[in-house]
Coordinates of C-alpha atoms in Angstrom, one line a residue:
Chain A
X1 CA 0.0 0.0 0.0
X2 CA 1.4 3.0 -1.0
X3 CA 1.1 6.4 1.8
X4 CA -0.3 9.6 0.9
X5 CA 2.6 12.1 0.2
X6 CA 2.2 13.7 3.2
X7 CA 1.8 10.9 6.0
X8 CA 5.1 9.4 4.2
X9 CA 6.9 12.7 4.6
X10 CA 5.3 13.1 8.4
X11 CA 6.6 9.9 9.3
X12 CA 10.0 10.3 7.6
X13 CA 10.8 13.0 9.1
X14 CA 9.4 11.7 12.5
X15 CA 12.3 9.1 12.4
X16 CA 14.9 11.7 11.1
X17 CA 14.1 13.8 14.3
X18 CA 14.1 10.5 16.5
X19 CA 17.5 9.8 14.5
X20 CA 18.9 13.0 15.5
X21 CA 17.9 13.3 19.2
X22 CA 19.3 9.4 19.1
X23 CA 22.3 11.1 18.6
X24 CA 22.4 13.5 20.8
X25 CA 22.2 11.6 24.0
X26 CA 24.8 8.8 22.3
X27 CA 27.2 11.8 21.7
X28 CA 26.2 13.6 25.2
X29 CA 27.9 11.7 27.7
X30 CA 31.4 11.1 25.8
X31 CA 34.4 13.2 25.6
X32 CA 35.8 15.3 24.2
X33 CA 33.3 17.9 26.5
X34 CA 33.0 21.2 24.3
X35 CA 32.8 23.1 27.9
X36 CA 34.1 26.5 26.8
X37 CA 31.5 26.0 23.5
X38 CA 28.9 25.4 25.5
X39 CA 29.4 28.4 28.6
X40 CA 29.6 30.6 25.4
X41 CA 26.9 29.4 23.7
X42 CA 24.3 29.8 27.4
X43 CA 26.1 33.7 27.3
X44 CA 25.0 34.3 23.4
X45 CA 21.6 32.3 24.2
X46 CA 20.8 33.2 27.6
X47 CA 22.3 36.6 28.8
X48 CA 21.1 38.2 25.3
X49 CA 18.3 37.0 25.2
X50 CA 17.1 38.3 28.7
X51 CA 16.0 41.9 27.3
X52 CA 13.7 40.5 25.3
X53 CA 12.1 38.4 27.6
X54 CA 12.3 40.6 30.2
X55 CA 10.4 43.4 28.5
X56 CA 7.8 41.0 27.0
X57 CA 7.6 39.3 30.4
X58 CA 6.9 43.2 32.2
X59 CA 3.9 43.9 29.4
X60 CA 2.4 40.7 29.8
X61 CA 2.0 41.2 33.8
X62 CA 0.9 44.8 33.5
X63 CA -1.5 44.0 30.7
X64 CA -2.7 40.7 32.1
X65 CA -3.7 42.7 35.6
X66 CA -5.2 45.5 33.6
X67 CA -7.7 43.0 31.4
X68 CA -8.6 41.0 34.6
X69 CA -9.6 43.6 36.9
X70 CA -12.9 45.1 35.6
X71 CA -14.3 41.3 35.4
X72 CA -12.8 40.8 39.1
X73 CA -14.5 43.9 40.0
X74 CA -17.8 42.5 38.6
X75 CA -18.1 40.1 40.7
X76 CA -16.5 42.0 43.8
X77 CA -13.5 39.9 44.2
X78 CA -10.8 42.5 43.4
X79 CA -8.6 41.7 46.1
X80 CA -8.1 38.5 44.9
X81 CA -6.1 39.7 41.8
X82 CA -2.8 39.7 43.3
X83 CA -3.5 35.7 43.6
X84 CA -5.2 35.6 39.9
X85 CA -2.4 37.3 38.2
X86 CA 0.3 35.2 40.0
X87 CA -1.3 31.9 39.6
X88 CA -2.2 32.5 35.7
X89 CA 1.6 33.9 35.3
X90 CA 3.7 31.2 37.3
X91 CA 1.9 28.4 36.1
X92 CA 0.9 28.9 32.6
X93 CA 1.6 32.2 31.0
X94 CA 4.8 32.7 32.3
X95 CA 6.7 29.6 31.2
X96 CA 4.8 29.1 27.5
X97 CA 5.2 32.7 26.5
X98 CA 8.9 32.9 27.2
X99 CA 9.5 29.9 25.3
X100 CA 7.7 31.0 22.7
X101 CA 9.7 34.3 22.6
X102 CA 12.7 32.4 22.8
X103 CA 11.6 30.2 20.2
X104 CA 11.4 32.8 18.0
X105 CA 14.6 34.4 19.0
X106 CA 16.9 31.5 18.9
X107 CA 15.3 28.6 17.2
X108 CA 15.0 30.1 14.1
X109 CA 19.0 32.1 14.8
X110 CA 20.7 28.0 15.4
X111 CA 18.5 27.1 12.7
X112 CA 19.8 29.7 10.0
X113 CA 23.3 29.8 11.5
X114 CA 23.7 26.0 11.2
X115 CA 22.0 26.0 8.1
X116 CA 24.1 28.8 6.6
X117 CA 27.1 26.4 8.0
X118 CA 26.2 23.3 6.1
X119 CA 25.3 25.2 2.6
X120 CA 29.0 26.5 2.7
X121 CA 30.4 23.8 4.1
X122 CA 31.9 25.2 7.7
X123 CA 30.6 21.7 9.0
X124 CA 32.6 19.9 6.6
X125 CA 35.5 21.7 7.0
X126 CA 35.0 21.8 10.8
X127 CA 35.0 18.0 10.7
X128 CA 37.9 17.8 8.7
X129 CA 39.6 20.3 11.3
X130 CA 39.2 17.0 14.0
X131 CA 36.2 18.3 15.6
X132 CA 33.0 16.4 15.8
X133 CA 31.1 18.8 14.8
X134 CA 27.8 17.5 16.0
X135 CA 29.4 17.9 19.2
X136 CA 30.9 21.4 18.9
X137 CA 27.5 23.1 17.3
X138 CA 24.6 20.3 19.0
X139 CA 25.3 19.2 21.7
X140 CA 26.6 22.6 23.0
X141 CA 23.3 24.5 21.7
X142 CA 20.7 22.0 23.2
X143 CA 22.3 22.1 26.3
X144 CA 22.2 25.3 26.7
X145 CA 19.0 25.9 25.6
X146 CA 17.7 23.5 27.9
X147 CA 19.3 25.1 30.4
X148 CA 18.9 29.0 30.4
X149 CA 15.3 28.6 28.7
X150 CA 14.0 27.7 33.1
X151 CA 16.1 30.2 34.2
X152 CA 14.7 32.7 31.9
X153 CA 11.5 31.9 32.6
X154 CA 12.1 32.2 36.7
X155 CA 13.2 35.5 35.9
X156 CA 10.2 36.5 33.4
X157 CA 8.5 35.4 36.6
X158 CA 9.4 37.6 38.6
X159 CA 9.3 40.6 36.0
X160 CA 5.4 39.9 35.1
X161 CA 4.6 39.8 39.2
X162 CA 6.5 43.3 39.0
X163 CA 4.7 44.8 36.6
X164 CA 1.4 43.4 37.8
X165 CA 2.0 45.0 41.0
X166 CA 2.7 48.4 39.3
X167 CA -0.9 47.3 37.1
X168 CA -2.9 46.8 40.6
X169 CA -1.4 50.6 41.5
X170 CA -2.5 52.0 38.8
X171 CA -6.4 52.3 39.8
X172 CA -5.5 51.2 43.7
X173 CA -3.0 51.1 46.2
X174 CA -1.2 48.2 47.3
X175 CA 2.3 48.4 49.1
X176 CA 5.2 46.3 47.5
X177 CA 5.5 44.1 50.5
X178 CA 1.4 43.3 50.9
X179 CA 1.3 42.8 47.1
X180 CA 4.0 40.0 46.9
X181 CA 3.3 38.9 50.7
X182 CA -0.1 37.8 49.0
X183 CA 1.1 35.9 45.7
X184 CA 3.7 34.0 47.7
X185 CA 1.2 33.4 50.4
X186 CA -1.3 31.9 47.7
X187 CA 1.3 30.1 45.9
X188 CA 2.4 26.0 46.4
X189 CA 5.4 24.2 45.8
X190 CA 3.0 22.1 43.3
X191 CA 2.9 25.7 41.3
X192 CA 6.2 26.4 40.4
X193 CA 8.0 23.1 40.2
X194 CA 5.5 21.7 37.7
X195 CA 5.7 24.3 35.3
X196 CA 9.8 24.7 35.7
X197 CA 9.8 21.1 34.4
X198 CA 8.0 21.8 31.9
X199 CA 10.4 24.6 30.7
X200 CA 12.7 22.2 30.5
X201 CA 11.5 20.3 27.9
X202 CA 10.3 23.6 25.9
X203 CA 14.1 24.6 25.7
X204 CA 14.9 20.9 24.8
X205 CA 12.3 21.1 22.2
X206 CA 13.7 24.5 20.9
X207 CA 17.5 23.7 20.9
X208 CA 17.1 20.3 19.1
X209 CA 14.4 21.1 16.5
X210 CA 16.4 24.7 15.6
X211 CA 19.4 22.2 15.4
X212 CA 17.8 19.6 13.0
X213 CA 16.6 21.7 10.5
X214 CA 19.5 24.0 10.6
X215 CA 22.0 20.9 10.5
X216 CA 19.7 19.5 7.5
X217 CA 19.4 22.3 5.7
X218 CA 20.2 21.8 1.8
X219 CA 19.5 23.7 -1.6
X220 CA 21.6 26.6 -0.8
X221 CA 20.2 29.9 0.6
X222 CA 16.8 29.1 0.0
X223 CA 17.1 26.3 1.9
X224 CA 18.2 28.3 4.9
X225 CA 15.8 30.8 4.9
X226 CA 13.4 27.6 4.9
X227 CA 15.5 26.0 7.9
X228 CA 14.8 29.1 9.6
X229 CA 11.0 29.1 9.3
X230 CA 10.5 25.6 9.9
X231 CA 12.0 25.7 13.2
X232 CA 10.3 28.5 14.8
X233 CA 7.1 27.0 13.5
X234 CA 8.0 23.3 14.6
X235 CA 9.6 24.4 17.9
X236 CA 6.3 26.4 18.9
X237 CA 3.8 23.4 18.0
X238 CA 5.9 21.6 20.1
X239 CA 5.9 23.4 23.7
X240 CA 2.2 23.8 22.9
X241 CA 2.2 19.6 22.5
X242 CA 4.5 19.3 25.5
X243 CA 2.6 21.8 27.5
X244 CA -1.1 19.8 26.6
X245 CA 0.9 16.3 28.0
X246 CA 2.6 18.4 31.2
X247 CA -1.0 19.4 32.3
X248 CA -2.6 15.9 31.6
X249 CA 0.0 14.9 33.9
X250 CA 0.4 17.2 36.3
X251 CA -3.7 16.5 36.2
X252 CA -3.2 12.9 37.2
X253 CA -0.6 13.3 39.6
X254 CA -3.4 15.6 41.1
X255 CA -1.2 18.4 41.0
X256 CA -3.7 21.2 39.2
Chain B
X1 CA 48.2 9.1 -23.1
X2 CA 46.8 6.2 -21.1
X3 CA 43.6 4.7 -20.6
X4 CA 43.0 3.0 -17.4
X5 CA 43.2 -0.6 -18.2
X6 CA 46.8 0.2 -19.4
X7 CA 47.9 1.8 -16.3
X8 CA 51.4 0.5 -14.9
X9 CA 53.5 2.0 -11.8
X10 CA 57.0 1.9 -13.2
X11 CA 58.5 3.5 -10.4
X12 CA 58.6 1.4 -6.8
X13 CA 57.5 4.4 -4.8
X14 CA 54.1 3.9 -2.8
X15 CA 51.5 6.0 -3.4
X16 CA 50.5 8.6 -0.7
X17 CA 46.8 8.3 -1.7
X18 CA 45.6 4.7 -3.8
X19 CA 42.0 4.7 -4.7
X20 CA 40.9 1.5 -6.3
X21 CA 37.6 0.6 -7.3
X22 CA 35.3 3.5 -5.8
X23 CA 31.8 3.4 -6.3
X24 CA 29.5 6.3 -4.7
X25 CA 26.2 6.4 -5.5
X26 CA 23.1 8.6 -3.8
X27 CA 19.5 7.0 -4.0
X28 CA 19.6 5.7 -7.4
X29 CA 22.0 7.9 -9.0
X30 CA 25.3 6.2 -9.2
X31 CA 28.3 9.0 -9.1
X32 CA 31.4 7.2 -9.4
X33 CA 31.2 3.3 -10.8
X34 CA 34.4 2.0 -10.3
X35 CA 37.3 4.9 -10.1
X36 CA 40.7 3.6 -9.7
X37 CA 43.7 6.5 -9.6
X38 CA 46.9 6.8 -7.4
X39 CA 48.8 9.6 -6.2
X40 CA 52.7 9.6 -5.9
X41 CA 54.8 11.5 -3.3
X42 CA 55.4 14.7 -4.6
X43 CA 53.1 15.0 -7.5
X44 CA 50.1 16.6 -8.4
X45 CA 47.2 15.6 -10.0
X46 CA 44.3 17.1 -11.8
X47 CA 41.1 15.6 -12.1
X48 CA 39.0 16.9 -14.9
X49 CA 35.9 16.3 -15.6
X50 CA 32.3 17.6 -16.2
X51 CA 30.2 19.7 -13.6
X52 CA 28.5 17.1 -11.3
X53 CA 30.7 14.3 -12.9
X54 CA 31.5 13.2 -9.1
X55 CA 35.0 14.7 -8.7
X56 CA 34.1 16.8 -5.3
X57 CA 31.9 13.0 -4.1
X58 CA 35.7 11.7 -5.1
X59 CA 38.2 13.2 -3.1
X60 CA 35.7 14.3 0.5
X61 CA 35.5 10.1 0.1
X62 CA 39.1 10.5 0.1
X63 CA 39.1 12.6 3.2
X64 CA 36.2 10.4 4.9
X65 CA 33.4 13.2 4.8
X66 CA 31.5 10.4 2.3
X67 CA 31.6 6.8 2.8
X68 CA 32.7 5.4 -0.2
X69 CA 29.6 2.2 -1.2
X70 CA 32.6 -0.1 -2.6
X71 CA 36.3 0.1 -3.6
X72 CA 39.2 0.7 -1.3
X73 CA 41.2 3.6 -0.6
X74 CA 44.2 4.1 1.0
X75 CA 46.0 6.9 2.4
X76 CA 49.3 7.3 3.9
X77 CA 48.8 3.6 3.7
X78 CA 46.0 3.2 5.6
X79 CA 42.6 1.8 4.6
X80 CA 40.0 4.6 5.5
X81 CA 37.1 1.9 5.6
X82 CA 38.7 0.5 8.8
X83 CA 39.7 3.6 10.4
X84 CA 37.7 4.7 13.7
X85 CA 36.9 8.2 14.5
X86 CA 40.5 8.6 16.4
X87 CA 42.2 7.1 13.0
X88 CA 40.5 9.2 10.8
X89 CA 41.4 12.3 12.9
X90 CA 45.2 11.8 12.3
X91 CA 44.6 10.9 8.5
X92 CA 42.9 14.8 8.3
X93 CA 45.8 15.9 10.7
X94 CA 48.5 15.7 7.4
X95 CA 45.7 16.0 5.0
X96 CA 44.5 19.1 4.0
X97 CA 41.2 20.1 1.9
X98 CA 40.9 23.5 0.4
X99 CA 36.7 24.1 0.2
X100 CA 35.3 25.4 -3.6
X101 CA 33.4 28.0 -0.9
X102 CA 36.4 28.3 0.9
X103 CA 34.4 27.2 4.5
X104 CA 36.2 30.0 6.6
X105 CA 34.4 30.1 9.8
X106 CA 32.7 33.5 9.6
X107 CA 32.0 33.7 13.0
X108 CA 36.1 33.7 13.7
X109 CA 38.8 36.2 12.6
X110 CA 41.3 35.1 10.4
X111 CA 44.0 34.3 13.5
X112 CA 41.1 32.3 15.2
X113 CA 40.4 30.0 11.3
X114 CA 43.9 29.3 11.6
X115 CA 44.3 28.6 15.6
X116 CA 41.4 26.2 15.1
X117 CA 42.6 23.0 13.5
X118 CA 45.7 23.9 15.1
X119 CA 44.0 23.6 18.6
X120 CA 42.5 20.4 17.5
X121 CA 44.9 18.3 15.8
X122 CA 48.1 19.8 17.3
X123 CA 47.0 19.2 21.4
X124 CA 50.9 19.9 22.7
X125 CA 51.5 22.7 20.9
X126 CA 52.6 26.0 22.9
X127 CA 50.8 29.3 22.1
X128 CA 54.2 30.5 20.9
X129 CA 54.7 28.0 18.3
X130 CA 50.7 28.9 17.6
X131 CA 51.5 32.1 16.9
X132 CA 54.5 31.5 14.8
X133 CA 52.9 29.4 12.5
X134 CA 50.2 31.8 11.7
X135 CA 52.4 34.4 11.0
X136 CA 54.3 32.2 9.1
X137 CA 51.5 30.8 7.1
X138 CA 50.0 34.0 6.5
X139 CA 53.4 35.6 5.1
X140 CA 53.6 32.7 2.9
X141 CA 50.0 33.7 1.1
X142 CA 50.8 36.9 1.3
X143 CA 48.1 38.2 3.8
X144 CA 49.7 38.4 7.5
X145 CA 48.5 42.6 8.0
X146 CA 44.6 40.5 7.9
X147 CA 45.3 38.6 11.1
X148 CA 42.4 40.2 12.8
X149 CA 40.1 40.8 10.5
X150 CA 36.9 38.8 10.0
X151 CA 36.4 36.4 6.9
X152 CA 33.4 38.8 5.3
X153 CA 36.0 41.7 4.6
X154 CA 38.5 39.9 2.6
X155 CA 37.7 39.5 -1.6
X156 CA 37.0 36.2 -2.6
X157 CA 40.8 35.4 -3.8
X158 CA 41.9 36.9 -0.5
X159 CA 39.9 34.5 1.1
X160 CA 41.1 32.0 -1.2
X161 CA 44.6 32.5 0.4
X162 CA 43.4 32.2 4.2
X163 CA 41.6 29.1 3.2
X164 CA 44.7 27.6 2.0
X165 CA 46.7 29.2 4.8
X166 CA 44.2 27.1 7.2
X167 CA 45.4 24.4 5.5
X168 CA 48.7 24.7 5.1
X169 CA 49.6 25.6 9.0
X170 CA 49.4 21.8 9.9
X171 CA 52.3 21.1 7.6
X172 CA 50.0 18.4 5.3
X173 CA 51.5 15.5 3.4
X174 CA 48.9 16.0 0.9
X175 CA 46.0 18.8 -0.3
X176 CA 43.1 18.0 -1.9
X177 CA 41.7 21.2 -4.0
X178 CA 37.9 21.2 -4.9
X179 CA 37.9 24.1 -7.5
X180 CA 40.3 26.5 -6.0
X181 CA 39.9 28.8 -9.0
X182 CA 36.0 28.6 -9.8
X183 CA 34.5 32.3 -9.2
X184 CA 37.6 34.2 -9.3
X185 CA 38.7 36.4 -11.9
X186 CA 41.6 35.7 -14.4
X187 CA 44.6 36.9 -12.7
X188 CA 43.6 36.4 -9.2
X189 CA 42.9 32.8 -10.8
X190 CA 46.4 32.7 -12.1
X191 CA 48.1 33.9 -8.7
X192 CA 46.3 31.3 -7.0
X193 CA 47.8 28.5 -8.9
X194 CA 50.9 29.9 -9.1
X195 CA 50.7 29.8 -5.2
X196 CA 49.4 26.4 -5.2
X197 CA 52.6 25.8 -7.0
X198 CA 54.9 27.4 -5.1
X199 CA 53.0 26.0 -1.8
X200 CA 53.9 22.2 -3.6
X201 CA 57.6 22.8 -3.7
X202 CA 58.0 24.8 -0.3
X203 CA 56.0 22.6 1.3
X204 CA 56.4 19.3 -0.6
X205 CA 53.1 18.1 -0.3
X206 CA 51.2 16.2 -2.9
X207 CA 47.8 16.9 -4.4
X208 CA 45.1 16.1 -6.1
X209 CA 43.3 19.1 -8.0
X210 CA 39.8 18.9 -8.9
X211 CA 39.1 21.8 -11.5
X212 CA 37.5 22.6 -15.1
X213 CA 39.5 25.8 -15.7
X214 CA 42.0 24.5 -18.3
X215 CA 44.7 27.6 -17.1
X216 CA 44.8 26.3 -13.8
X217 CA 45.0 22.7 -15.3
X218 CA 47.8 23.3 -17.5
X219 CA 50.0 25.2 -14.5
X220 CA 49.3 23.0 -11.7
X221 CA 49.1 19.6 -13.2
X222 CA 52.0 16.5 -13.5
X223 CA 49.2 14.5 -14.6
X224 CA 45.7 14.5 -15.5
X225 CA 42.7 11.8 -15.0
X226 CA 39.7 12.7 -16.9
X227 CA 36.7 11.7 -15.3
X228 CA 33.9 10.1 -17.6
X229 CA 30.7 8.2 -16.4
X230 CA 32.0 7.4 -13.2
X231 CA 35.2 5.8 -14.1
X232 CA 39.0 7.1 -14.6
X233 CA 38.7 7.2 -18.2
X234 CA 42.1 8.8 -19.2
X235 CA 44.8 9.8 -17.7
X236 CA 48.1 11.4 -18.8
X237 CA 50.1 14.8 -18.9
X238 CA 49.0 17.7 -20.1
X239 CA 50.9 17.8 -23.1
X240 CA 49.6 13.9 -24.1
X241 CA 45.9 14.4 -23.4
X242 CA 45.7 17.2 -25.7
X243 CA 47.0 15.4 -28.5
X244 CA 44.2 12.7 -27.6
X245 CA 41.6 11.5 -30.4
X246 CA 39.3 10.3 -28.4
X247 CA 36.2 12.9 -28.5
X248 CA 35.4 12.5 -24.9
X249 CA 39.3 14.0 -23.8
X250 CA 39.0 16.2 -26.9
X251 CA 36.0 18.4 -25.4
X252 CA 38.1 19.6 -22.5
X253 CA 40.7 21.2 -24.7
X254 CA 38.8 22.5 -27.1

């Protein structure tokens, strides 16, 4: 039986991806360690990233406190918006829209950089310099994607809070202290560990899928440009998928 | 002129690189069917043949980056089939491979293309001797006053050069050229195979040029193998293919 073009493409590059994160893990744990790769590559992906997600992370507390407040007020429960906004940010907003900043920010940058690599063959020559360079570009980039996405998103965290708390003074008065003795009274340990997991995999997701297509990339520039676009797309579908499975299972574990 | 079945070593010298049999194919396309060609101490050789003929697919199987489907091939004596990862990595250490795109990291400065292989294949080495190497390497291409500058403000033939000065500061045995002329102008075209030349006899290393531009050919070449439907078809001096009949040889000189 012969498969529609598009499930046989689905599935083939289902396997390619299994292929690739097959690799990863069999190349993780052996020397040569690309350590001083891999500090520089959590400086270029982490520390410059943090204006951007810092600024979105400020907007989104601000503007989330300014939408909810009016319904809050309808049903006279404004004083509970301190606990709404921290809640809504820490456990869901926060760590899926940093990762989807950051997928846009460096997902589709490893993907055109690696792709721009292969199409004038730096990754050859790189290999034929005695590096591996799955190693040296990979391994170093998911790594440190995985890594600095949970910080990022601790410190979006605590941005959004901020700039809820300036959004509740606004139209009220709240002192700093009664503001953030409130959200850390209302929030559990079953808030915040869950969805710092869960970041986890979201900067997995982004490092190796920006990585894939960027180390696949082929038919020149065009190709690159479609490397690019493919991983920003992919990598988002994917921390929505992963974010649907972490709340099924936090769900279970009767964590929600 | 020679065609392959009448090939005969005459001297007793063995060959640096010995390819025997090589066949390459992707999907169903079959690229080279059976390519046999060796490479003496000291000389150079040209392969010519037609664009996507398989000459690049023949020497990166040479340097390992494709895995060759059948046929042997030997470097420096050894068989690259049976070489691990660690075996492979000293073949590349005295074996170097000028890119057609040149493949400087553009991410480094010049000093940091060349400190790279250096750093890799050459683990002992003290940042001294680094240093002097790259200055050396660079003088010999002409280009040292471009030690800090980044790949995407040199000319093409200037990157060229570094690309060859990356390859040269491990002290090769051998160099593999994939088109070191294509996309450059005339003259730079000319100074680059007159450097390729001069890099042979200062540095006596032996090479195996892949190229169409007949100039270059003609300057850099002790022999030539023509390449033809996957096989070594001819091979021969300059001088003795373009006195050949044979319309498939004749094409190239015309």
């Amino acid at each position: 039986m012969k498969l529609p073009f598009y499930i046989n493409n689905f599935l083939s590059e289902t396997g390619s991806i299994s292929r690739f994160i097959t690799r990863f893990f069999g190349q993780l744990f052996h020397p040569r360690y690309e350590i001083r790769q891999f500090i520089r590559q959590c400086y270029l992906i982490g520390c410059l990233s943090f204006p951007l997600i810092a600024i979105t992370g400020f907007i989104m507390g601000l503007v989330l406190t300014m939408q909810l407040r009016p319904s809050l007020i309808a049903y006279g429960v404004e004083s509970q918006l301190p606990i709404m906004v921290s809640l809504a940010i820490v456990r869901e907003i926060g760590p899926v829209i940093t990762a989807l900043i950051f997928a846009g920010k460096i997902s589709s940058g490893i993907g055109a950089e690696l792709g721009s690599m292969k199409v004038t063959e730096q990754i050859d020559a790189m290999e034929v310099s005695g590096t591996n360079p799955f190693k040296y570009l990979v391994v170093t980039r998911v790594l440190a994607t995985t890594l600095m996405l949970p910080l990022l998103t601790v410190l979006s965290d605590v941005i959004s809070l901020y700039g809820s708390y300036l959004g509740v003074n606004i139209k009220g008065h709240t002192s700093l202290q009664l503001y953030f003795f409130q959200v850390f009274h209302t929030l559990q340990f079953s808030d915040v560990l869950p969805a710092l997991i869960k970041t986890v995999f979201f900067g997995f997701a982004i490092g190796i899928i920006g990585c894939y297509k960027g180390y696949n990339s082929s038919k020149g520039t065009e190709g690159v440009g479609r490397s690019a676009n493919a991983a920003v797309v992919i990598s988002s579908l994917f921390i929505f998928i992963i974010d649907l499975v972490t709340v099924q299972i936090t769900d279970i574990l009767g964590l929600n | 002129m020679q065609s392959e079945s009448n090939i005969s070593i005459i001297d007793t010298q063995e060959p640096v690189i010995k390819i025997t049999g090589l066949k390459k194919g992707f999907g169903n396309r079959v690229v080279l069917d059976g390519f046999n060609l060796e490479l003496k101490r000291g000389e150079s050789v040209v392969v010519l043949g037609r664009s996507g003929s398989g000459k690049s697919v023949l020497i990166k199987c040479v340097i390992g980056l494709y895995k060759a489907d059948e046929g042997e091939i030997f470097v420096l004596g050894k068989k690259i089939s049976e070489l691990d990862y660690e075996g492979m990595d000293k073949i590349r250490a005295n074996v170097g491979f000028l890119f057609q795109s040149n493949a400087l990291y553009d991410s480094m400065t010049v000093r940091e293309n060349l400190e790279f292989p250096m750093r890799r294949h050459l683990k002992n080495i003290s940042p001294e001797d680094v240093e002097k190497r790259i200055i050396e390497t660079l003088t010999h291409v002409g280009l040292a006053h471009t030690i800090e500058m980044m790949p995407s403000e040199l000319s093409g033939g200037m990157q060229k050069r570094i690309a060859l000065a990356r390859t040269l500061v491990l002290n090769p045995e051998i160099i593999l050229y994939d088109e070191p002329t294509t996309g450059l102008d005339p003259v730079t075209g000319k100074e680059i195979s007159t450097l390729m030349t001069e890099t042979q006899r200062l540095y006596n290393t032996s090479s195996i040029i892949i190229s169409h531009d007949m100039k270059c050919v003609q300057r850099t070449a002790d022999r030539i193998a023509v390449l033809v439907d996957g096989v070594c078809y001819a091979i021969g001096t300059y001088n003795e293919l373009e006195r050949s009949n044979d319309e498939k040889v004749k094409q190239f000189f015309e």
